[in-house]
Amino acid sequence: MGREFIELFDHWADHYDVTVLGHDEEYREVFENYDAILEEVAELASGTVLEFGPGTGNLTEKLLRRGGSVYAVEPSPGMRAQFARRSLQAQLLEGDFLQFPDIPEQVDSIVSTYAFHHLTDEEKEQAVAHYAAMLGVGGQIVFADGTFRDEEAKRQLEEAARHAGHLNLVNDMRSEYFTTTGVLERICTNHGFHVTFKQLNRYVWLMHAVKKTD
Ligand SMILES: C[S@@+](CC[C@H](N)C(=O)[O-])C[C@H]1O[C@@H](n2cnc3c(N)ncnc32)[C@H](O)[C@@H]1O
């Protein structure tokens, strides 16, 4: 579910890591501080980790360095092929944010970077409901993703991107499901999480949700 962008990632897979290094002018601001953003997510993760949309495995590598098991769920065959080339000691699984194989141990942290916006807000809520049922008290969701403070901030960033001639970025902002911190806060609170947000660059926010009760 939420798989309508998979073909795009199959085509992007072999040069994705060049984009995140900031060599693509249009997406430079989106990926600004990319390595530090992934590091911040990895630092918050603890115990057994379930990662969604690992792509080429950049966050996975950081998670593994910290120890513990990592299950990485990736829907794009092209991205899975790039991930597999790195021979990381993680369990790579075929699936997506909503449909994925059973994880054979208790998951403590659910993490993701640059991926949750591929789900509509309704699908995001289904996903968080599912994670609430999987996690124990104290279990956490740590996502860093393109997010806006509110609709006005989204309008302003879209306008700035159009002004700079970054029309692919404008198209992404319109066709993908970037949401606001307010929507994410409501979703997490509805499902028993205490949630905080931190802006990591002009486009990316960290969402840290900790499960309060069973
Ligand atoms: C922009 S890349 C981010 C890759 C990596 N997490 C990173 O930070 O570099 C988005 C990733 O999300 C994956 N993806 C797209 N739709 C998804 C879905 N519905 N569920 C899980 N992953 C998805 C893509 O295949 C791709 O690997």
Short mmCIF file of N, CA and C and ligand atoms in Angstrom, two decimals, residues 1-3 6 9 12 16 20 34 38 51-55 58 73-76 79 96-97 113-115 118-119, ligand 1:
data_model
loop_
_atom_site.label_atom_id
_atom_site.label_comp_id
_atom_site.label_asym_id
_atom_site.label_seq_id
_atom_site.Cartn_x
_atom_site.Cartn_y
_atom_site.Cartn_z
N MET A 1 0.85 -1.20 0.00
CA MET A 1 0.00 0.00 0.00
C MET A 1 0.88 1.24 0.00
N GLY A 2 0.39 2.31 -0.60
CA GLY A 2 1.20 3.50 -0.75
C GLY A 2 2.37 3.23 -1.69
N ARG A 3 2.13 2.30 -2.65
CA ARG A 3 3.25 1.86 -3.49
C ARG A 3 3.30 2.54 -4.84
N ILE A 6 6.90 3.38 -6.42
CA ILE A 6 7.97 2.37 -6.44
C ILE A 6 8.76 2.38 -7.75
N PHE A 9 11.44 4.85 -7.77
CA PHE A 9 12.63 4.47 -7.00
C PHE A 9 13.45 3.40 -7.71
N TRP A 12 15.59 5.39 -9.86
CA TRP A 12 16.50 6.28 -9.12
C TRP A 12 17.60 5.49 -8.41
N TYR A 16 20.89 7.14 -6.65
CA TYR A 16 20.29 7.79 -5.47
C TYR A 16 21.37 8.40 -4.55
N VAL A 20 21.83 12.29 -2.74
CA VAL A 20 21.86 12.66 -1.32
C VAL A 20 23.16 13.36 -0.93
N TYR A 34 22.18 15.62 5.32
CA TYR A 34 21.65 14.24 5.18
C TYR A 34 22.30 13.28 6.19
N LEU A 38 20.42 11.31 9.40
CA LEU A 38 20.36 9.86 9.60
C LEU A 38 21.00 9.47 10.94
N GLU A 51 12.97 -0.97 10.26
CA GLU A 51 13.16 0.22 9.41
C GLU A 51 12.31 0.09 8.15
N PHE A 52 11.65 1.19 7.77
CA PHE A 52 10.87 1.19 6.53
C PHE A 52 11.56 2.07 5.48
N GLY A 53 11.54 1.59 4.22
CA GLY A 53 12.09 2.35 3.10
C GLY A 53 13.57 2.63 3.24
N PRO A 54 14.39 1.59 3.50
CA PRO A 54 15.83 1.82 3.73
C PRO A 54 16.57 2.27 2.47
N GLY A 55 15.97 2.07 1.29
CA GLY A 55 16.66 2.45 0.06
C GLY A 55 17.98 1.72 -0.07
N ASN A 58 21.66 3.44 3.79
CA ASN A 58 22.51 4.41 4.51
C ASN A 58 22.17 4.52 5.99
N VAL A 73 12.50 -3.07 5.71
CA VAL A 73 11.40 -3.40 4.81
C VAL A 73 11.40 -2.44 3.62
N GLU A 74 11.64 -2.98 2.41
CA GLU A 74 11.79 -2.12 1.23
C GLU A 74 10.94 -2.67 0.07
N PRO A 75 10.04 -1.83 -0.47
CA PRO A 75 9.18 -2.31 -1.56
C PRO A 75 9.82 -2.28 -2.96
N SER A 76 10.84 -1.46 -3.18
CA SER A 76 11.37 -1.31 -4.55
C SER A 76 12.44 -2.37 -4.85
N MET A 79 15.87 -0.74 -5.37
CA MET A 79 16.52 -0.35 -4.11
C MET A 79 16.99 -1.59 -3.35
N ASP A 96 6.06 -2.97 2.69
CA ASP A 96 5.94 -1.51 2.75
C ASP A 96 5.47 -1.11 4.14
N PHE A 97 5.19 0.19 4.33
CA PHE A 97 4.82 0.70 5.66
C PHE A 97 3.59 -0.02 6.23
N THR A 113 13.65 7.21 7.23
CA THR A 113 14.07 8.55 6.79
C THR A 113 13.65 8.76 5.33
N TYR A 114 13.12 9.93 5.08
CA TYR A 114 12.75 10.38 3.72
C TYR A 114 11.76 9.44 3.03
N ALA A 115 10.80 8.87 3.75
CA ALA A 115 9.91 7.91 3.10
C ALA A 115 8.44 8.01 3.48
N HIS A 118 5.22 9.05 1.34
CA HIS A 118 4.64 8.29 0.24
C HIS A 118 3.27 7.73 0.60
N LEU A 119 2.88 7.88 1.86
CA LEU A 119 1.54 7.47 2.29
C LEU A 119 0.63 8.68 2.40
C1 LIG B 1 13.90 8.94 -0.77
S1 LIG B 1 14.19 7.24 -0.50
C2 LIG B 1 14.90 7.20 1.14
C3 LIG B 1 15.86 6.06 1.32
C4 LIG B 1 16.59 6.04 2.68
N1 LIG B 1 15.67 5.84 3.77
C5 LIG B 1 17.37 7.32 2.89
O1 LIG B 1 17.10 8.03 3.87
O2 LIG B 1 18.24 7.60 2.07
C6 LIG B 1 12.54 6.63 -0.17
C7 LIG B 1 12.49 5.14 0.05
O3 LIG B 1 11.16 4.78 0.47
C8 LIG B 1 10.74 3.65 -0.28
N2 LIG B 1 9.27 3.65 -0.33
C9 LIG B 1 8.45 4.23 -1.23
N3 LIG B 1 7.17 3.95 -0.95
C10 LIG B 1 7.18 3.20 0.18
C11 LIG B 1 6.16 2.56 0.97
N4 LIG B 1 4.88 2.66 0.67
N5 LIG B 1 6.54 1.84 2.05
C12 LIG B 1 7.86 1.73 2.39
N6 LIG B 1 8.86 2.30 1.67
C13 LIG B 1 8.52 3.01 0.59
C14 LIG B 1 11.41 3.82 -1.64
O4 LIG B 1 11.45 2.63 -2.38
C15 LIG B 1 12.78 4.32 -1.22
O5 LIG B 1 13.66 3.27 -0.92
#
